[in-house]
PDB file of C-alpha atoms and ligand atoms in Angstrom:
ATOM      1  CA  UNK Y   1     -52.146 -16.161   2.157  1.00  0.00           C
ATOM      2  CA  UNK Y   2     -51.453 -17.192   5.582  1.00  0.00           C
ATOM      3  CA  UNK Y   3     -51.207 -20.976   6.969  1.00  0.00           C
ATOM      4  CA  UNK Y   4     -52.001 -22.504  10.203  1.00  0.00           C
ATOM      5  CA  UNK Y   5     -49.447 -24.208  12.209  1.00  0.00           C
ATOM      6  CA  UNK Y   6     -48.059 -27.577  10.816  1.00  0.00           C
ATOM      7  CA  UNK Y   7     -45.365 -29.189  10.479  1.00  0.00           C
ATOM      8  CA  UNK Y   8     -44.552 -30.259   6.795  1.00  0.00           C
ATOM      9  CA  UNK Y   9     -44.843 -33.869   5.522  1.00  0.00           C
ATOM     10  CA  UNK Y  10     -41.929 -35.320   3.843  1.00  0.00           C
ATOM     11  CA  UNK Y  11     -37.939 -35.582   4.254  1.00  0.00           C
ATOM     12  CA  UNK Y  12     -37.156 -31.801   3.548  1.00  0.00           C
ATOM     13  CA  UNK Y  13     -38.778 -28.802   2.097  1.00  0.00           C
ATOM     14  CA  UNK Y  14     -36.578 -25.952  -0.233  1.00  0.00           C
ATOM     15  CA  UNK Y  15     -38.554 -22.595   0.931  1.00  0.00           C
ATOM     16  CA  UNK Y  16     -38.450 -20.419  -1.603  1.00  0.00           C
ATOM     17  CA  UNK Y  17     -39.202 -16.362  -0.462  1.00  0.00           C
ATOM     18  CA  UNK Y  18     -39.154 -12.446  -0.912  1.00  0.00           C
ATOM     19  CA  UNK Y  19     -37.879 -10.156   1.175  1.00  0.00           C
ATOM     20  CA  UNK Y  20     -41.368  -9.831   2.936  1.00  0.00           C
ATOM     21  CA  UNK Y  21     -41.624 -11.700   6.450  1.00  0.00           C
ATOM     22  CA  UNK Y  22     -44.044 -14.233   7.523  1.00  0.00           C
ATOM     23  CA  UNK Y  23     -42.633 -17.117   8.821  1.00  0.00           C
ATOM     24  CA  UNK Y  24     -42.400 -18.336  12.349  1.00  0.00           C
ATOM     25  CA  UNK Y  25     -41.601 -20.796  13.940  1.00  0.00           C
ATOM     26  CA  UNK Y  26     -42.870 -22.389  17.202  1.00  0.00           C
ATOM     27  CA  UNK Y  27     -39.533 -22.484  19.728  1.00  0.00           C
ATOM     28  CA  UNK Y  28     -40.441 -23.388  23.435  1.00  0.00           C
ATOM     29  CA  UNK Y  29     -44.006 -21.974  22.701  1.00  0.00           C
ATOM     30  CA  UNK Y  30     -42.953 -19.078  21.626  1.00  0.00           C
ATOM     31  CA  UNK Y  31     -43.574 -17.492  17.912  1.00  0.00           C
ATOM     32  CA  UNK Y  32     -40.299 -16.775  16.391  1.00  0.00           C
ATOM     33  CA  UNK Y  33     -40.072 -14.557  13.146  1.00  0.00           C
ATOM     34  CA  UNK Y  34     -38.038 -16.395  10.574  1.00  0.00           C
ATOM     35  CA  UNK Y  35     -36.185 -13.458   8.838  1.00  0.00           C
ATOM     36  CA  UNK Y  36     -35.544 -14.180   4.655  1.00  0.00           C
ATOM     37  CA  UNK Y  37     -32.368 -14.197   4.299  1.00  0.00           C
ATOM     38  CA  UNK Y  38     -31.486 -12.613   0.425  1.00  0.00           C
ATOM     39  CA  UNK Y  39     -30.356 -14.967  -2.129  1.00  0.00           C
ATOM     40  CA  UNK Y  40     -31.051 -18.427  -0.250  1.00  0.00           C
ATOM     41  CA  UNK Y  41     -33.650 -21.325   0.363  1.00  0.00           C
ATOM     42  CA  UNK Y  42     -34.542 -22.556   3.592  1.00  0.00           C
ATOM     43  CA  UNK Y  43     -34.431 -25.745   4.823  1.00  0.00           C
ATOM     44  CA  UNK Y  44     -37.247 -27.273   6.697  1.00  0.00           C
ATOM     45  CA  UNK Y  45     -36.988 -30.327   7.899  1.00  0.00           C
ATOM     46  CA  UNK Y  46     -40.063 -32.753   7.470  1.00  0.00           C
ATOM     47  CA  UNK Y  47     -41.453 -35.199   9.765  1.00  0.00           C
ATOM     48  CA  UNK Y  48     -39.990 -38.591   7.763  1.00  0.00           C
ATOM     49  CA  UNK Y  49     -36.802 -36.973   8.673  1.00  0.00           C
ATOM     50  CA  UNK Y  50     -37.900 -36.980  12.362  1.00  0.00           C
ATOM     51  CA  UNK Y  51     -39.574 -40.642  12.153  1.00  0.00           C
ATOM     52  CA  UNK Y  52     -36.613 -41.901  10.421  1.00  0.00           C
ATOM     53  CA  UNK Y  53     -34.341 -40.629  13.270  1.00  0.00           C
ATOM     54  CA  UNK Y  54     -36.304 -41.741  15.921  1.00  0.00           C
ATOM     55  CA  UNK Y  55     -37.142 -38.745  17.089  1.00  0.00           C
ATOM     56  CA  UNK Y  56     -33.234 -37.055  17.013  1.00  0.00           C
ATOM     57  CA  UNK Y  57     -34.082 -34.573  14.617  1.00  0.00           C
ATOM     58  CA  UNK Y  58     -37.589 -32.644  14.707  1.00  0.00           C
ATOM     59  CA  UNK Y  59     -40.385 -31.386  12.593  1.00  0.00           C
ATOM     60  CA  UNK Y  60     -40.272 -27.890  13.515  1.00  0.00           C
ATOM     61  CA  UNK Y  61     -43.753 -26.918  14.106  1.00  0.00           C
ATOM     62  CA  UNK Y  62     -44.064 -23.266  11.801  1.00  0.00           C
ATOM     63  CA  UNK Y  63     -46.777 -20.941  10.160  1.00  0.00           C
ATOM     64  CA  UNK Y  64     -46.906 -18.265   7.834  1.00  0.00           C
ATOM     65  CA  UNK Y  65     -48.512 -15.015   8.554  1.00  0.00           C
ATOM     66  CA  UNK Y  66     -49.850 -12.397   6.857  1.00  0.00           C
ATOM     67  CA  UNK Y  67     -49.651  -8.413   6.959  1.00  0.00           C
ATOM     68  CA  UNK Y  68     -52.008  -5.819   5.326  1.00  0.00           C
ATOM     69  CA  UNK Y  69     -48.698  -3.561   4.146  1.00  0.00           C
ATOM     70  CA  UNK Y  70     -46.770  -5.671   1.939  1.00  0.00           C
ATOM     71  CA  UNK Y  71     -46.642  -8.113  -0.887  1.00  0.00           C
ATOM     72  CA  UNK Y  72     -45.365 -12.057   0.666  1.00  0.00           C
ATOM     73  CA  UNK Y  73     -44.610 -14.719  -1.954  1.00  0.00           C
ATOM     74  CA  UNK Y  74     -43.439 -17.749  -1.018  1.00  0.00           C
ATOM     75  CA  UNK Y  75     -42.631 -20.971  -3.108  1.00  0.00           C
ATOM     76  CA  UNK Y  76     -42.398 -24.552  -0.947  1.00  0.00           C
ATOM     77  CA  UNK Y  77     -41.361 -27.208  -2.272  1.00  0.00           C
ATOM     78  CA  UNK Y  78     -41.942 -30.291  -0.512  1.00  0.00           C
ATOM     79  CA  UNK Y  79     -39.093 -33.991  -0.915  1.00  0.00           C
ATOM     80  CA  UNK Y  80     -40.441 -36.871   0.267  1.00  0.00           C
ATOM     81  CA  UNK Y  81     -39.905 -40.580  -0.359  1.00  0.00           C
ATOM     82  CA  UNK Y  82     -42.054 -42.599  -2.890  1.00  0.00           C
ATOM     83  CA  UNK Y  83     -45.108 -42.866  -2.295  1.00  0.00           C
ATOM     84  CA  UNK Y  84     -44.469 -46.334  -1.814  1.00  0.00           C
ATOM     85  CA  UNK Y  85     -41.583 -46.519   0.396  1.00  0.00           C
ATOM     86  CA  UNK Y  86     -42.560 -47.518   4.361  1.00  0.00           C
ATOM     87  CA  UNK Y  87     -41.355 -45.364   6.226  1.00  0.00           C
ATOM     88  CA  UNK Y  88     -39.717 -46.058  10.183  1.00  0.00           C
ATOM     89  CA  UNK Y  89     -37.970 -45.258  12.168  1.00  0.00           C
ATOM     90  CA  UNK Y  90     -33.656 -46.420  11.217  1.00  0.00           C
ATOM     91  CA  UNK Y  91     -32.320 -49.670  12.702  1.00  0.00           C
ATOM     92  CA  UNK Y  92     -29.273 -48.486  13.542  1.00  0.00           C
ATOM     93  CA  UNK Y  93     -31.157 -45.209  15.124  1.00  0.00           C
ATOM     94  CA  UNK Y  94     -32.834 -48.110  17.295  1.00  0.00           C
ATOM     95  CA  UNK Y  95     -31.618 -51.295  18.407  1.00  0.00           C
ATOM     96  CA  UNK Y  96     -27.837 -49.928  18.622  1.00  0.00           C
ATOM     97  CA  UNK Y  97     -28.539 -47.823  21.333  1.00  0.00           C
ATOM     98  CA  UNK Y  98     -31.543 -48.698  23.091  1.00  0.00           C
ATOM     99  CA  UNK Y  99     -33.546 -46.193  21.920  1.00  0.00           C
ATOM    100  CA  UNK Y 100     -37.067 -48.069  21.629  1.00  0.00           C
ATOM    101  CA  UNK Y 101     -39.063 -46.770  17.889  1.00  0.00           C
ATOM    102  CA  UNK Y 102     -40.932 -43.988  18.845  1.00  0.00           C
ATOM    103  CA  UNK Y 103     -43.036 -44.184  15.762  1.00  0.00           C
ATOM    104  CA  UNK Y 104     -44.973 -46.945  13.898  1.00  0.00           C
ATOM    105  CA  UNK Y 105     -43.754 -47.958  10.346  1.00  0.00           C
ATOM    106  CA  UNK Y 106     -46.178 -46.501   7.910  1.00  0.00           C
ATOM    107  CA  UNK Y 107     -46.262 -46.215   3.554  1.00  0.00           C
ATOM    108  CA  UNK Y 108     -45.457 -42.347   2.404  1.00  0.00           C
ATOM    109  CA  UNK Y 109     -48.942 -42.661   0.962  1.00  0.00           C
ATOM    110  CA  UNK Y 110     -51.136 -43.470   3.622  1.00  0.00           C
ATOM    111  CA  UNK Y 111     -49.364 -41.193   5.704  1.00  0.00           C
ATOM    112  CA  UNK Y 112     -50.342 -37.891   2.876  1.00  0.00           C
ATOM    113  CA  UNK Y 113     -54.016 -39.195   3.276  1.00  0.00           C
ATOM    114  CA  UNK Y 114     -54.187 -39.841   7.243  1.00  0.00           C
ATOM    115  CA  UNK Y 115     -52.878 -36.220   7.254  1.00  0.00           C
ATOM    116  CA  UNK Y 116     -55.041 -34.757   4.756  1.00  0.00           C
ATOM    117  CA  UNK Y 117     -57.980 -36.524   6.728  1.00  0.00           C
ATOM    118  CA  UNK Y 118     -56.618 -34.574  10.036  1.00  0.00           C
ATOM    119  CA  UNK Y 119     -57.189 -30.504  10.807  1.00  0.00           C
ATOM    120  CA  UNK Y 120     -54.694 -28.517   9.586  1.00  0.00           C
ATOM    121  CA  UNK Y 121     -53.515 -27.546  13.052  1.00  0.00           C
ATOM    122  CA  UNK Y 122     -50.253 -28.846  15.135  1.00  0.00           C
ATOM    123  CA  UNK Y 123     -48.196 -31.678  14.647  1.00  0.00           C
ATOM    124  CA  UNK Y 124     -51.773 -34.166  15.078  1.00  0.00           C
ATOM    125  CA  UNK Y 125     -50.955 -36.419  12.607  1.00  0.00           C
ATOM    126  CA  UNK Y 126     -47.582 -37.435  13.937  1.00  0.00           C
ATOM    127  CA  UNK Y 127     -48.559 -36.777  16.857  1.00  0.00           C
ATOM    128  CA  UNK Y 128     -50.980 -39.856  15.889  1.00  0.00           C
ATOM    129  CA  UNK Y 129     -48.364 -42.576  14.759  1.00  0.00           C
ATOM    130  CA  UNK Y 130     -46.167 -41.490  17.984  1.00  0.00           C
ATOM    131  CA  UNK Y 131     -45.642 -45.085  20.214  1.00  0.00           C
ATOM    132  CA  UNK Y 132     -47.973 -46.546  17.450  1.00  0.00           C
ATOM    133  CA  UNK Y 133     -45.452 -50.011  17.415  1.00  0.00           C
TER     134      UNK Y 133
HETATM  135  O1  AKG I   1     -44.544 -19.762   2.875  1.00  0.00           O
HETATM  136  C1  AKG I   1     -44.441 -19.988   4.175  1.00  0.00           C
HETATM  137  O2  AKG I   1     -43.452 -19.709   4.431  1.00  0.00           O
HETATM  138  C2  AKG I   1     -44.401 -21.030   4.517  1.00  0.00           C
HETATM  139  C3  AKG I   1     -45.330 -22.042   3.632  1.00  0.00           C
HETATM  140  C4  AKG I   1     -45.042 -23.481   4.377  1.00  0.00           C
HETATM  141  O3  AKG I   1     -45.096 -23.732   5.509  1.00  0.00           O
HETATM  142  C5  AKG I   1     -45.543 -24.879   3.519  1.00  0.00           C
HETATM  143  O4  AKG I   1     -45.906 -24.130   1.911  1.00  0.00           O
HETATM  144  O5  AKG I   1     -45.582 -26.101   3.820  1.00  0.00           O
HETATM  145 FE1  FE2 I   2     -44.829 -25.985   6.145  1.00  0.00          FE
END
């Protein structure tokens, strides 16, 4: 099963996969293959690290592609804040360094609802709260 382009909600996603590649990350407008590293977890930064860090750490746009030769198995384990936690750019990364907050504050649960109601294509959900302060 493939997955269309998206960024992950939450803080970190741990990805366990077999040796068949399929994960691709968008870099400078191009899709780049991420080859699996044996016996390892791949860690992906989620939207809420991007929000918390006020954009310093990016939640990368990625997708999963399939092929008609080999069976690819991947298990993604998302990690997020408490559902009722309100996530916004950390004040230490905003006022102290003169960066205006680039994302609005939002309950994690409300973000999940917003994302579920948004087409899973691109970073549309994160874009919707960018500069909404
Ligand atoms: O299967 C993969 O490599 C990616 C899975 C993924 O991006 C996700 O579950 O959010
Ligand atoms: Fe993902």
